[in-house]
mmCIF file of C-alpha atoms in Angstrom:
data_model
loop_
_atom_site.group_PDB
_atom_site.id
_atom_site.type_symbol
_atom_site.label_atom_id
_atom_site.label_comp_id
_atom_site.label_asym_id
_atom_site.label_seq_id
_atom_site.Cartn_x
_atom_site.Cartn_y
_atom_site.Cartn_z
ATOM 1 C CA UNK A 1 40.899 62.124 42.457
ATOM 2 C CA UNK A 2 44.439 62.075 42.076
ATOM 3 C CA UNK A 3 46.447 65.218 43.361
ATOM 4 C CA UNK A 4 49.802 65.734 41.602
ATOM 5 C CA UNK A 5 52.849 67.937 43.019
ATOM 6 C CA UNK A 6 55.882 69.579 41.503
ATOM 7 C CA UNK A 7 57.914 67.867 44.147
ATOM 8 C CA UNK A 8 58.338 64.153 44.476
ATOM 9 C CA UNK A 9 58.942 62.849 47.893
ATOM 10 C CA UNK A 10 62.792 62.209 46.927
ATOM 11 C CA UNK A 11 63.125 65.702 45.751
ATOM 12 C CA UNK A 12 61.654 67.184 49.036
ATOM 13 C CA UNK A 13 64.093 64.931 51.077
ATOM 14 C CA UNK A 14 66.916 66.194 48.937
ATOM 15 C CA UNK A 15 65.687 69.578 49.550
ATOM 16 C CA UNK A 16 65.557 69.290 53.578
ATOM 17 C CA UNK A 17 69.169 67.406 53.474
ATOM 18 C CA UNK A 18 70.661 70.603 51.282
ATOM 19 C CA UNK A 19 68.672 72.855 53.847
ATOM 20 C CA UNK A 20 70.171 71.075 56.639
ATOM 21 C CA UNK A 21 73.895 70.800 55.202
ATOM 22 C CA UNK A 22 73.838 74.462 54.286
ATOM 23 C CA UNK A 23 72.825 75.556 57.536
ATOM 24 C CA UNK A 24 75.516 73.510 59.239
ATOM 25 C CA UNK A 25 78.207 74.856 56.684
ATOM 26 C CA UNK A 26 77.391 78.344 57.216
ATOM 27 C CA UNK A 27 78.924 78.515 60.716
ATOM 28 C CA UNK A 28 82.642 78.961 60.598
ATOM 29 C CA UNK A 29 85.760 78.855 62.918
ATOM 30 C CA UNK A 30 87.614 82.230 62.244
ATOM 31 C CA UNK A 31 90.533 83.549 64.079
ATOM 32 C CA UNK A 32 90.147 86.428 66.437
ATOM 33 C CA UNK A 33 92.985 88.766 67.749
ATOM 34 C CA UNK A 34 93.082 89.970 70.918
ATOM 35 C CA UNK A 35 94.575 93.399 72.273
ATOM 36 C CA UNK A 36 98.350 91.924 72.327
ATOM 37 C CA UNK A 37 97.937 90.747 68.748
ATOM 38 C CA UNK A 38 97.495 87.058 69.628
ATOM 39 C CA UNK A 39 95.167 84.990 67.414
ATOM 40 C CA UNK A 40 92.707 82.150 68.552
ATOM 41 C CA UNK A 41 90.704 80.065 66.688
ATOM 42 C CA UNK A 42 86.963 80.699 67.541
ATOM 43 C CA UNK A 43 83.851 78.656 66.528
ATOM 44 C CA UNK A 44 80.730 80.678 65.929
ATOM 45 C CA UNK A 45 77.397 79.270 64.238
ATOM 46 C CA UNK A 46 76.420 82.808 63.085
ATOM 47 C CA UNK A 47 79.312 83.536 61.229
ATOM 48 C CA UNK A 48 79.359 83.542 57.422
ATOM 49 C CA UNK A 49 82.755 85.080 56.933
ATOM 50 C CA UNK A 50 86.124 85.516 58.569
ATOM 51 C CA UNK A 51 87.660 88.845 58.289
ATOM 52 C CA UNK A 52 91.164 90.122 58.256
ATOM 53 C CA UNK A 53 92.848 93.516 58.514
ATOM 54 C CA UNK A 54 96.383 92.651 57.435
ATOM 55 C CA UNK A 55 99.232 94.430 59.367
ATOM 56 C CA UNK A 56 99.946 97.911 57.668
ATOM 57 C CA UNK A 57 102.884 99.562 58.587
ATOM 58 C CA UNK A 58 102.885 99.985 62.364
ATOM 59 C CA UNK A 59 99.273 98.763 62.731
ATOM 60 C CA UNK A 60 99.206 95.197 63.644
ATOM 61 C CA UNK A 61 96.845 92.806 62.086
ATOM 62 C CA UNK A 62 93.296 92.079 63.368
ATOM 63 C CA UNK A 63 91.077 89.129 62.710
ATOM 64 C CA UNK A 64 87.545 88.400 63.779
ATOM 65 C CA UNK A 65 84.359 86.417 62.633
ATOM 66 C CA UNK A 66 81.850 88.743 60.850
ATOM 67 C CA UNK A 67 78.723 89.315 63.104
ATOM 68 C CA UNK A 68 75.659 89.429 60.948
ATOM 69 C CA UNK A 69 73.941 91.901 63.621
ATOM 70 C CA UNK A 70 76.555 94.377 63.400
ATOM 71 C CA UNK A 71 78.048 94.133 59.645
ATOM 72 C CA UNK A 72 76.254 94.179 56.392
ATOM 73 C CA UNK A 73 77.143 91.063 54.422
ATOM 74 C CA UNK A 74 75.261 92.510 51.127
ATOM 75 C CA UNK A 75 78.365 93.410 49.039
ATOM 76 C CA UNK A 76 80.521 90.443 50.289
ATOM 77 C CA UNK A 77 77.462 87.989 49.438
ATOM 78 C CA UNK A 78 77.438 89.811 45.952
ATOM 79 C CA UNK A 79 81.076 88.990 45.399
ATOM 80 C CA UNK A 80 81.303 85.312 46.794
ATOM 81 C CA UNK A 81 77.872 84.747 44.714
ATOM 82 C CA UNK A 82 80.150 85.073 41.537
ATOM 83 C CA UNK A 83 81.598 81.664 42.051
ATOM 84 C CA UNK A 84 80.866 79.271 39.405
ATOM 85 C CA UNK A 85 81.939 76.016 40.663
ATOM 86 C CA UNK A 86 85.240 74.512 40.222
ATOM 87 C CA UNK A 87 86.143 76.374 37.227
ATOM 88 C CA UNK A 88 85.857 79.920 39.009
ATOM 89 C CA UNK A 89 85.593 80.528 42.788
ATOM 90 C CA UNK A 90 85.985 83.817 44.597
ATOM 91 C CA UNK A 91 88.491 82.917 47.589
ATOM 92 C CA UNK A 92 88.406 86.293 49.137
ATOM 93 C CA UNK A 93 86.811 89.853 48.866
ATOM 94 C CA UNK A 94 88.988 92.633 49.839
ATOM 95 C CA UNK A 95 87.650 96.337 50.293
ATOM 96 C CA UNK A 96 89.697 99.459 51.065
ATOM 97 C CA UNK A 97 87.324 101.638 53.057
ATOM 98 C CA UNK A 98 87.306 105.245 54.439
ATOM 99 C CA UNK A 99 85.135 106.396 57.386
ATOM 100 C CA UNK A 100 84.615 110.052 58.017
ATOM 101 C CA UNK A 101 84.133 110.735 61.551
ATOM 102 C CA UNK A 102 81.701 113.725 62.373
ATOM 103 C CA UNK A 103 82.982 116.625 63.765
ATOM 104 C CA UNK A 104 83.432 117.306 67.435
ATOM 105 C CA UNK A 105 82.557 120.839 68.524
ATOM 106 C CA UNK A 106 83.120 122.114 65.157
ATOM 107 C CA UNK A 107 86.564 120.274 64.971
ATOM 108 C CA UNK A 108 86.950 117.742 61.672
ATOM 109 C CA UNK A 109 88.471 114.491 63.107
ATOM 110 C CA UNK A 110 90.528 112.921 60.171
ATOM 111 C CA UNK A 111 89.308 110.288 58.456
ATOM 112 C CA UNK A 112 90.088 106.475 59.081
ATOM 113 C CA UNK A 113 90.982 104.311 56.292
ATOM 114 C CA UNK A 114 90.825 100.412 56.678
ATOM 115 C CA UNK A 115 91.884 97.476 54.226
ATOM 116 C CA UNK A 116 89.557 94.739 55.132
ATOM 117 C CA UNK A 117 89.322 91.048 53.772
ATOM 118 C CA UNK A 118 86.588 88.553 53.873
ATOM 119 C CA UNK A 119 86.907 84.990 53.364
ATOM 120 C CA UNK A 120 84.346 82.067 53.766
ATOM 121 C CA UNK A 121 86.008 78.929 55.174
ATOM 122 C CA UNK A 122 87.484 77.647 58.542
ATOM 123 C CA UNK A 123 90.315 79.605 59.867
ATOM 124 C CA UNK A 124 90.948 81.537 56.387
ATOM 125 C CA UNK A 125 91.804 84.418 58.244
ATOM 126 C CA UNK A 126 95.002 82.822 60.036
ATOM 127 C CA UNK A 127 97.628 84.848 58.271
ATOM 128 C CA UNK A 128 98.485 88.556 59.480
ATOM 129 C CA UNK A 129 100.427 89.896 56.368
ATOM 130 C CA UNK A 130 98.668 90.189 53.201
ATOM 131 C CA UNK A 131 101.143 88.609 50.947
ATOM 132 C CA UNK A 132 101.135 85.405 53.548
ATOM 133 C CA UNK A 133 97.356 85.488 53.557
ATOM 134 C CA UNK A 134 97.073 85.417 49.577
ATOM 135 C CA UNK A 135 99.670 82.426 49.719
ATOM 136 C CA UNK A 136 97.584 80.930 52.447
ATOM 137 C CA UNK A 137 94.534 81.134 50.305
ATOM 138 C CA UNK A 138 96.447 79.664 47.318
ATOM 139 C CA UNK A 139 97.623 76.703 49.399
ATOM 140 C CA UNK A 140 94.205 75.883 50.831
ATOM 141 C CA UNK A 141 92.488 76.044 47.460
ATOM 142 C CA UNK A 142 94.908 74.118 44.636
#
């Protein structure tokens, strides 16, 4: 009796190679900022995205690698999934967010607003100003 399978040995090997490659490439080196505003490259095998909060007014830029256990990737995953190959690629996903803080002792605390950009290749969050961030993305992806 001969059994057939949907998968041939070469396709199984290719699938395993792809899985290993995908796992290895999902780790990133992102810039992280300290309290003094200095940026340092940090590697983390669990990061899928680097994040930049560009400098705004008197607020210094902040940069970090997105932690999967802290942040939801759902919206960013959808945005980057829109990439269609070399013809159309999503390079960054930026979102302007409002966080309403709960009232403390009946006193309403002001909302906090954040402009945050996600990118998904090594050190893509290295620029502190939004305009230089966009120029850097353009230069890195001709």
